[in-house]
PDB file of C-alpha atoms in Angstrom:
ATOM      1  CA  GLY A 977     -19.140  10.707   2.792  1.00 55.00           C
ATOM      2  CA  GLU A 978     -16.991   9.953   5.801  1.00 65.00           C
ATOM      3  CA  ASP A 979     -14.532  12.447   7.047  1.00 84.00           C
ATOM      4  CA  VAL A 980     -12.245  12.436  10.064  1.00 90.00           C
ATOM      5  CA  GLU A 981     -10.504  15.591  11.176  1.00 92.00           C
ATOM      6  CA  GLN A 982      -7.742  16.200  13.685  1.00 93.00           C
ATOM      7  CA  SER A 983      -5.468  19.086  14.608  1.00 90.00           C
ATOM      8  CA  LEU A 984      -2.059  18.446  13.060  1.00 90.00           C
ATOM      9  CA  PHE A 985       0.339  19.383  15.861  1.00 94.00           C
ATOM     10  CA  LEU A 986       0.410  19.321  19.709  1.00 96.00           C
ATOM     11  CA  SER A 987       3.324  20.106  21.966  1.00 97.00           C
ATOM     12  CA  VAL A 988       3.324  19.357  25.706  1.00 97.00           C
ATOM     13  CA  ARG A 989       5.915  19.288  28.521  1.00 97.00           C
ATOM     14  CA  GLU A 990       7.033  15.960  29.937  1.00 97.00           C
ATOM     15  CA  GLY A 991       4.830  14.984  32.898  1.00 97.00           C
ATOM     16  CA  ASP A 992       1.810  17.028  31.715  1.00 97.00           C
ATOM     17  CA  SER A 993      -1.329  15.534  30.224  1.00 97.00           C
ATOM     18  CA  SER A 994      -1.860  15.460  26.463  1.00 97.00           C
ATOM     19  CA  VAL A 995      -5.264  15.765  24.887  1.00 97.00           C
ATOM     20  CA  ILE A 996      -5.597  14.913  21.228  1.00 97.00           C
ATOM     21  CA  ASN A 997      -8.954  15.746  19.657  1.00 97.00           C
ATOM     22  CA  CYS A 998     -10.841  14.293  16.650  1.00 96.00           C
ATOM     23  CA  THR A 999     -14.077  14.978  14.937  1.00 95.00           C
ATOM     24  CA  TYR A1000     -15.893  12.674  12.514  1.00 91.00           C
ATOM     25  CA  THR A1001     -18.931  13.043  10.287  1.00 86.00           C
ATOM     26  CA  ASP A1002     -20.419   9.575   9.950  1.00 80.00           C
ATOM     27  CA  SER A1003     -23.177   9.265  12.535  1.00 77.00           C
ATOM     28  CA  SER A1004     -23.390   5.518  11.921  1.00 78.00           C
ATOM     29  CA  SER A1005     -19.772   4.969  13.216  1.00 77.00           C
ATOM     30  CA  THR A1006     -19.713   2.020  15.524  1.00 82.00           C
ATOM     31  CA  TYR A1007     -15.990   1.694  16.308  1.00 88.00           C
ATOM     32  CA  LEU A1008     -13.597   4.473  16.884  1.00 92.00           C
ATOM     33  CA  TYR A1009      -9.830   3.941  17.178  1.00 94.00           C
ATOM     34  CA  TRP A1010      -6.599   5.558  18.186  1.00 96.00           C
ATOM     35  CA  TYR A1011      -3.427   4.434  16.433  1.00 95.00           C
ATOM     36  CA  LYS A1012       0.119   5.453  17.136  1.00 95.00           C
ATOM     37  CA  GLN A1013       2.866   5.760  14.561  1.00 91.00           C
ATOM     38  CA  GLU A1014       6.436   6.298  15.745  1.00 88.00           C
ATOM     39  CA  PRO A1015       9.058   7.588  13.288  1.00 81.00           C
ATOM     40  CA  GLY A1016       9.975   4.955  10.780  1.00 76.00           C
ATOM     41  CA  ALA A1017       7.666   2.374  12.366  1.00 79.00           C
ATOM     42  CA  GLY A1018       4.339   0.807  11.499  1.00 81.00           C
ATOM     43  CA  LEU A1019       0.916   1.657  12.858  1.00 87.00           C
ATOM     44  CA  GLN A1020       0.082   0.371  16.298  1.00 88.00           C
ATOM     45  CA  LEU A1021      -3.443   0.144  17.666  1.00 90.00           C
ATOM     46  CA  LEU A1022      -3.458   1.995  21.017  1.00 93.00           C
ATOM     47  CA  THR A1023      -7.053   1.636  21.906  1.00 93.00           C
ATOM     48  CA  TYR A1024     -10.579   1.640  20.594  1.00 92.00           C
ATOM     49  CA  ILE A1025     -14.052   2.424  21.828  1.00 93.00           C
ATOM     50  CA  PHE A1026     -17.504   1.231  20.813  1.00 90.00           C
ATOM     51  CA  SER A1027     -20.047   3.894  19.976  1.00 87.00           C
ATOM     52  CA  ASN A1028     -22.314   2.812  22.819  1.00 88.00           C
ATOM     53  CA  MET A1029     -19.647   3.786  25.368  1.00 91.00           C
ATOM     54  CA  ASP A1030     -18.695   7.328  26.321  1.00 93.00           C
ATOM     55  CA  MET A1031     -15.451   6.642  28.111  1.00 95.00           C
ATOM     56  CA  LYS A1032     -12.738   4.002  28.178  1.00 95.00           C
ATOM     57  CA  GLN A1033      -9.641   3.992  30.394  1.00 95.00           C
ATOM     58  CA  ASP A1034      -6.546   1.920  29.822  1.00 92.00           C
ATOM     59  CA  GLN A1035      -3.646   2.787  32.172  1.00 94.00           C
ATOM     60  CA  ARG A1036      -2.431   6.222  31.143  1.00 96.00           C
ATOM     61  CA  LEU A1037      -4.927   6.441  28.285  1.00 96.00           C
ATOM     62  CA  THR A1038      -8.467   7.791  28.515  1.00 97.00           C
ATOM     63  CA  VAL A1039     -10.734   7.947  25.500  1.00 97.00           C
ATOM     64  CA  LEU A1040     -13.818  10.184  25.659  1.00 97.00           C
ATOM     65  CA  LEU A1041     -16.587   9.970  23.129  1.00 95.00           C
ATOM     66  CA  ASN A1042     -19.352  12.520  22.600  1.00 94.00           C
ATOM     67  CA  LYS A1043     -21.507  10.820  20.072  1.00 91.00           C
ATOM     68  CA  LYS A1044     -23.888  13.765  19.837  1.00 91.00           C
ATOM     69  CA  ASP A1045     -21.167  16.124  18.797  1.00 93.00           C
ATOM     70  CA  LYS A1046     -19.220  13.339  16.902  1.00 92.00           C
ATOM     71  CA  HIS A1047     -16.169  14.167  18.946  1.00 95.00           C
ATOM     72  CA  LEU A1048     -13.473  11.744  20.213  1.00 95.00           C
ATOM     73  CA  SER A1049     -10.524  12.573  22.370  1.00 97.00           C
ATOM     74  CA  LEU A1050      -7.438  10.776  23.651  1.00 97.00           C
ATOM     75  CA  ARG A1051      -5.957  11.884  26.962  1.00 98.00           C
ATOM     76  CA  ILE A1052      -2.445  10.720  27.808  1.00 97.00           C
ATOM     77  CA  ALA A1053      -1.642  11.204  31.469  1.00 98.00           C
ATOM     78  CA  ASP A1054       1.923  11.882  32.647  1.00 97.00           C
ATOM     79  CA  THR A1055       3.200  12.262  29.037  1.00 98.00           C
ATOM     80  CA  GLN A1056       6.692  10.895  28.489  1.00 97.00           C
ATOM     81  CA  THR A1057       9.197  11.517  25.751  1.00 95.00           C
ATOM     82  CA  GLY A1058       8.494   8.044  24.395  1.00 94.00           C
ATOM     83  CA  ASP A1059       4.924   9.220  23.661  1.00 96.00           C
ATOM     84  CA  SER A1060       6.265  11.477  20.961  1.00 96.00           C
ATOM     85  CA  ALA A1061       4.637  10.135  17.774  1.00 95.00           C
ATOM     86  CA  ILE A1062       1.827  10.708  15.324  1.00 94.00           C
ATOM     87  CA  TYR A1063      -1.594   9.708  16.639  1.00 97.00           C
ATOM     88  CA  PHE A1064      -4.318   8.762  14.204  1.00 95.00           C
ATOM     89  CA  CYS A1065      -8.013   8.775  14.881  1.00 95.00           C
ATOM     90  CA  ALA A1066     -10.040   6.339  12.834  1.00 93.00           C
ATOM     91  CA  GLU A1067     -13.636   5.310  12.543  1.00 90.00           C
ATOM     92  CA  LYS A1068     -15.508   2.293  11.212  1.00 86.00           C
ATOM     93  CA  ALA A1069     -19.031   2.812  10.165  1.00 73.00           C
ATOM     94  CA  GLY A1070     -21.935   0.419  10.394  1.00 63.00           C
ATOM     95  CA  THR A1071     -20.980  -3.203  10.816  1.00 58.00           C
ATOM     96  CA  SER A1072     -17.665  -4.923  11.034  1.00 52.00           C
ATOM     97  CA  TYR A1073     -17.976  -5.209   7.251  1.00 59.00           C
ATOM     98  CA  ASP A1074     -17.422  -1.515   6.720  1.00 70.00           C
ATOM     99  CA  LYS A1075     -14.098   0.125   5.878  1.00 78.00           C
ATOM    100  CA  VAL A1076     -12.000   2.112   8.341  1.00 84.00           C
ATOM    101  CA  ILE A1077     -11.355   5.739   7.583  1.00 86.00           C
ATOM    102  CA  PHE A1078      -8.358   7.571   9.143  1.00 90.00           C
ATOM    103  CA  GLY A1079      -7.773  11.109  10.113  1.00 91.00           C
ATOM    104  CA  PRO A1080      -4.713  13.068   9.020  1.00 91.00           C
ATOM    105  CA  GLY A1081      -2.831  12.413  12.274  1.00 93.00           C
ATOM    106  CA  THR A1082      -1.757  14.593  15.173  1.00 96.00           C
ATOM    107  CA  SER A1083       2.049  14.969  15.654  1.00 95.00           C
ATOM    108  CA  LEU A1084       2.662  14.997  19.421  1.00 97.00           C
ATOM    109  CA  SER A1085       5.996  16.509  20.570  1.00 96.00           C
ATOM    110  CA  VAL A1086       6.991  16.059  24.188  1.00 97.00           C
ATOM    111  CA  ILE A1087       9.405  18.601  25.526  1.00 95.00           C
ATOM    112  CA  PRO A1088      11.707  17.295  28.193  1.00 91.00           C
TER     113      PRO A1088
ATOM    114  CA  GLY B 175       1.942 -16.122  14.770  1.00 54.00           C
ATOM    115  CA  ALA B 176       2.761 -14.463  11.505  1.00 78.00           C
ATOM    116  CA  GLY B 177       1.556 -10.920  10.946  1.00 90.00           C
ATOM    117  CA  VAL B 178       0.685  -9.065   7.715  1.00 93.00           C
ATOM    118  CA  SER B 179       3.615  -9.087   5.353  1.00 94.00           C
ATOM    119  CA  GLN B 180       4.241  -6.833   2.348  1.00 95.00           C
ATOM    120  CA  SER B 181       6.743  -7.071  -0.463  1.00 96.00           C
ATOM    121  CA  PRO B 182       8.904  -5.507  -1.596  1.00 97.00           C
ATOM    122  CA  SER B 183       9.759  -3.402   1.331  1.00 94.00           C
ATOM    123  CA  ASN B 184      11.259  -0.792  -0.989  1.00 96.00           C
ATOM    124  CA  LYS B 185      10.760  -0.183  -4.648  1.00 97.00           C
ATOM    125  CA  VAL B 186      12.409   2.451  -6.806  1.00 98.00           C
ATOM    126  CA  THR B 187      10.972   2.711 -10.321  1.00 97.00           C
ATOM    127  CA  GLU B 188      11.224   5.094 -13.263  1.00 97.00           C
ATOM    128  CA  LYS B 189       8.320   7.318 -14.210  1.00 97.00           C
ATOM    129  CA  GLY B 190       6.046   5.537 -16.652  1.00 97.00           C
ATOM    130  CA  LYS B 191       6.791   2.002 -15.526  1.00 98.00           C
ATOM    131  CA  ASP B 192       4.215  -0.309 -13.949  1.00 98.00           C
ATOM    132  CA  VAL B 193       4.676  -1.688 -10.449  1.00 98.00           C
ATOM    133  CA  GLU B 194       3.021  -4.475  -8.410  1.00 98.00           C
ATOM    134  CA  LEU B 195       2.916  -4.435  -4.620  1.00 98.00           C
ATOM    135  CA  ARG B 196       2.037  -7.555  -2.685  1.00 97.00           C
ATOM    136  CA  CYS B 197       0.248  -8.080   0.606  1.00 97.00           C
ATOM    137  CA  ASP B 198      -0.020 -11.332   2.522  1.00 96.00           C
ATOM    138  CA  PRO B 199      -2.726 -10.984   5.181  1.00 95.00           C
ATOM    139  CA  ILE B 200      -3.020 -12.846   8.407  1.00 94.00           C
ATOM    140  CA  SER B 201      -4.538 -16.229   7.687  1.00 92.00           C
ATOM    141  CA  GLY B 202      -8.283 -16.292   8.191  1.00 90.00           C
ATOM    142  CA  HIS B 203      -8.755 -12.563   8.041  1.00 92.00           C
ATOM    143  CA  THR B 204     -11.655 -11.830   5.736  1.00 91.00           C
ATOM    144  CA  ALA B 205     -11.030  -8.073   5.330  1.00 91.00           C
ATOM    145  CA  LEU B 206      -8.045  -6.506   3.563  1.00 94.00           C
ATOM    146  CA  TYR B 207      -7.305  -2.828   3.108  1.00 94.00           C
ATOM    147  CA  TRP B 208      -4.831  -0.797   1.053  1.00 96.00           C
ATOM    148  CA  TYR B 209      -3.818   2.692   2.183  1.00 94.00           C
ATOM    149  CA  ARG B 210      -1.439   5.193   0.865  1.00 95.00           C
ATOM    150  CA  GLN B 211       0.710   7.398   3.119  1.00 92.00           C
ATOM    151  CA  ARG B 212       2.523  10.293   1.512  1.00 91.00           C
ATOM    152  CA  LEU B 213       5.486  11.764   3.432  1.00 85.00           C
ATOM    153  CA  GLY B 214       4.291  13.662   6.466  1.00 78.00           C
ATOM    154  CA  GLN B 215       0.674  12.923   5.614  1.00 81.00           C
ATOM    155  CA  GLY B 216      -2.114  10.749   7.002  1.00 83.00           C
ATOM    156  CA  LEU B 217      -3.493   7.518   5.642  1.00 88.00           C
ATOM    157  CA  GLU B 218      -5.434   7.765   2.457  1.00 90.00           C
ATOM    158  CA  PHE B 219      -7.911   4.931   1.912  1.00 90.00           C
ATOM    159  CA  LEU B 220      -7.497   3.222  -1.435  1.00 94.00           C
ATOM    160  CA  ILE B 221      -9.478  -0.012  -1.595  1.00 94.00           C
ATOM    161  CA  TYR B 222     -11.182  -2.509   0.697  1.00 91.00           C
ATOM    162  CA  PHE B 223     -11.919  -6.210   0.191  1.00 93.00           C
ATOM    163  CA  GLN B 224     -14.300  -8.081   2.435  1.00 90.00           C
ATOM    164  CA  GLY B 225     -14.816 -11.795   1.867  1.00 86.00           C
ATOM    165  CA  ASN B 226     -16.421 -12.556  -1.487  1.00 85.00           C
ATOM    166  CA  SER B 227     -18.188  -9.142  -1.652  1.00 87.00           C
ATOM    167  CA  ALA B 228     -17.371  -6.725  -4.411  1.00 88.00           C
ATOM    168  CA  PRO B 229     -14.460  -4.604  -3.322  1.00 91.00           C
ATOM    169  CA  ASP B 230     -14.892  -0.934  -2.288  1.00 90.00           C
ATOM    170  CA  LYS B 231     -12.763   0.870  -4.767  1.00 91.00           C
ATOM    171  CA  SER B 232     -13.989   4.355  -3.858  1.00 89.00           C
ATOM    172  CA  GLY B 233     -10.495   5.539  -2.728  1.00 90.00           C
ATOM    173  CA  LEU B 234      -8.497   4.632  -5.824  1.00 94.00           C
ATOM    174  CA  PRO B 235      -7.169   7.979  -7.119  1.00 94.00           C
ATOM    175  CA  SER B 236      -7.155   7.123 -10.834  1.00 94.00           C
ATOM    176  CA  ASP B 237      -7.669   4.341 -13.286  1.00 95.00           C
ATOM    177  CA  ARG B 238      -3.953   3.697 -13.160  1.00 97.00           C
ATOM    178  CA  PHE B 239      -4.528   2.034  -9.820  1.00 97.00           C
ATOM    179  CA  SER B 240      -6.075  -1.433  -9.497  1.00 97.00           C
ATOM    180  CA  ALA B 241      -6.035  -4.251  -6.937  1.00 97.00           C
ATOM    181  CA  GLU B 242      -6.941  -7.864  -6.814  1.00 95.00           C
ATOM    182  CA  ARG B 243      -7.402 -10.389  -4.109  1.00 95.00           C
ATOM    183  CA  THR B 244      -7.542 -14.131  -4.536  1.00 85.00           C
ATOM    184  CA  GLY B 245     -10.253 -15.436  -2.157  1.00 82.00           C
ATOM    185  CA  GLU B 246      -9.234 -14.452   1.391  1.00 81.00           C
ATOM    186  CA  SER B 247      -5.437 -14.616   0.727  1.00 90.00           C
ATOM    187  CA  VAL B 248      -2.862 -12.517  -1.092  1.00 95.00           C
ATOM    188  CA  SER B 249      -3.616  -9.149  -2.623  1.00 97.00           C
ATOM    189  CA  THR B 250      -1.701  -7.213  -5.253  1.00 97.00           C
ATOM    190  CA  LEU B 251      -1.959  -3.550  -5.820  1.00 98.00           C
ATOM    191  CA  THR B 252      -0.917  -2.454  -9.377  1.00 98.00           C
ATOM    192  CA  ILE B 253       0.010   0.989 -10.369  1.00 98.00           C
ATOM    193  CA  GLN B 254       0.328   1.507 -14.112  1.00 98.00           C
ATOM    194  CA  ARG B 255       2.442   4.275 -15.788  1.00 98.00           C
ATOM    195  CA  THR B 256       3.741   5.456 -12.415  1.00 98.00           C
ATOM    196  CA  GLN B 257       3.965   9.225 -11.813  1.00 97.00           C
ATOM    197  CA  GLN B 258       6.166  11.075  -9.265  1.00 96.00           C
ATOM    198  CA  GLU B 259       3.147  11.842  -7.125  1.00 96.00           C
ATOM    199  CA  ASP B 260       2.653   8.164  -6.605  1.00 97.00           C
ATOM    200  CA  SER B 261       5.777   8.113  -4.384  1.00 97.00           C
ATOM    201  CA  ALA B 262       4.532   7.182  -0.940  1.00 97.00           C
ATOM    202  CA  VAL B 263       4.383   4.321   1.525  1.00 95.00           C
ATOM    203  CA  TYR B 264       1.700   1.844   0.665  1.00 97.00           C
ATOM    204  CA  LEU B 265       0.218   0.100   3.677  1.00 95.00           C
ATOM    205  CA  CYS B 266      -1.873  -3.019   3.722  1.00 95.00           C
ATOM    206  CA  ALA B 267      -4.013  -4.102   6.689  1.00 94.00           C
ATOM    207  CA  SER B 268      -6.141  -7.166   7.414  1.00 93.00           C
ATOM    208  CA  SER B 269      -8.848  -7.776   9.943  1.00 89.00           C
ATOM    209  CA  LEU B 270     -11.300 -10.359  11.060  1.00 86.00           C
ATOM    210  CA  ASP B 271     -13.607  -8.097  12.962  1.00 80.00           C
ATOM    211  CA  TYR B 272     -13.037  -4.589  14.379  1.00 78.00           C
ATOM    212  CA  GLU B 273      -9.267  -4.630  14.794  1.00 83.00           C
ATOM    213  CA  GLN B 274      -6.879  -4.035  11.878  1.00 87.00           C
ATOM    214  CA  TYR B 275      -3.427  -5.371  11.829  1.00 90.00           C
ATOM    215  CA  PHE B 276      -1.021  -3.384   9.568  1.00 92.00           C
ATOM    216  CA  GLY B 277       1.866  -4.578   7.569  1.00 92.00           C
ATOM    217  CA  PRO B 278       5.199  -2.753   7.504  1.00 91.00           C
ATOM    218  CA  GLY B 279       4.393  -1.073   4.195  1.00 94.00           C
ATOM    219  CA  THR B 280       6.136  -0.746   0.793  1.00 96.00           C
ATOM    220  CA  ARG B 281       7.992   2.425   0.238  1.00 96.00           C
ATOM    221  CA  LEU B 282       7.577   3.380  -3.439  1.00 98.00           C
ATOM    222  CA  THR B 283       9.898   5.950  -5.045  1.00 97.00           C
ATOM    223  CA  VAL B 284       9.174   7.122  -8.518  1.00 97.00           C
ATOM    224  CA  THR B 285      12.175   8.872 -10.178  1.00 96.00           C
TER     225      THR B 285
END
């Protein structure tokens, strides 16, 4: 079945780059997502990538996809204290009619 | 426009009681999901509705859990004979294609 794995914690200094990694098992995944959840808040879609892409950049965010290794990463440049949150990787298999499966989340702490 | 809404926002119930949680998706969204998020944990998939297809119930943890959806509108998640381990935030999301929109969640506390 589908499985999405992430490391649970990451700590970086303000101004450094953060890299959050994710691995997934379903080779038929077509959409891969990064969501952000701030304390006490709902889930916010940060960015997504289609499986036929290997990179997507959106301002400070860079998503890299290695489909062969089923590895997804999110790089946040110039990390700020406001980036402290839990980041969830998620994948949707097959078509848009398939369910979305989430990883356990990576808690990012930014040290001033 | 209106987003996904859920009610109640908070629910405290006694162990053994039944609870019903409601989700109002975004109008026109064909897909609706329920997830459970225990304190400090990730999102656990529960059930997925897509249009008129049979729902994917593969994530429901026990037969105490059930969900219904009327057409492409409101969904209710029912938990019978609640247990303390059911305490969590229950999140609903809806989508039309690849992007999910999440509701604020219902925080369920079983005492």
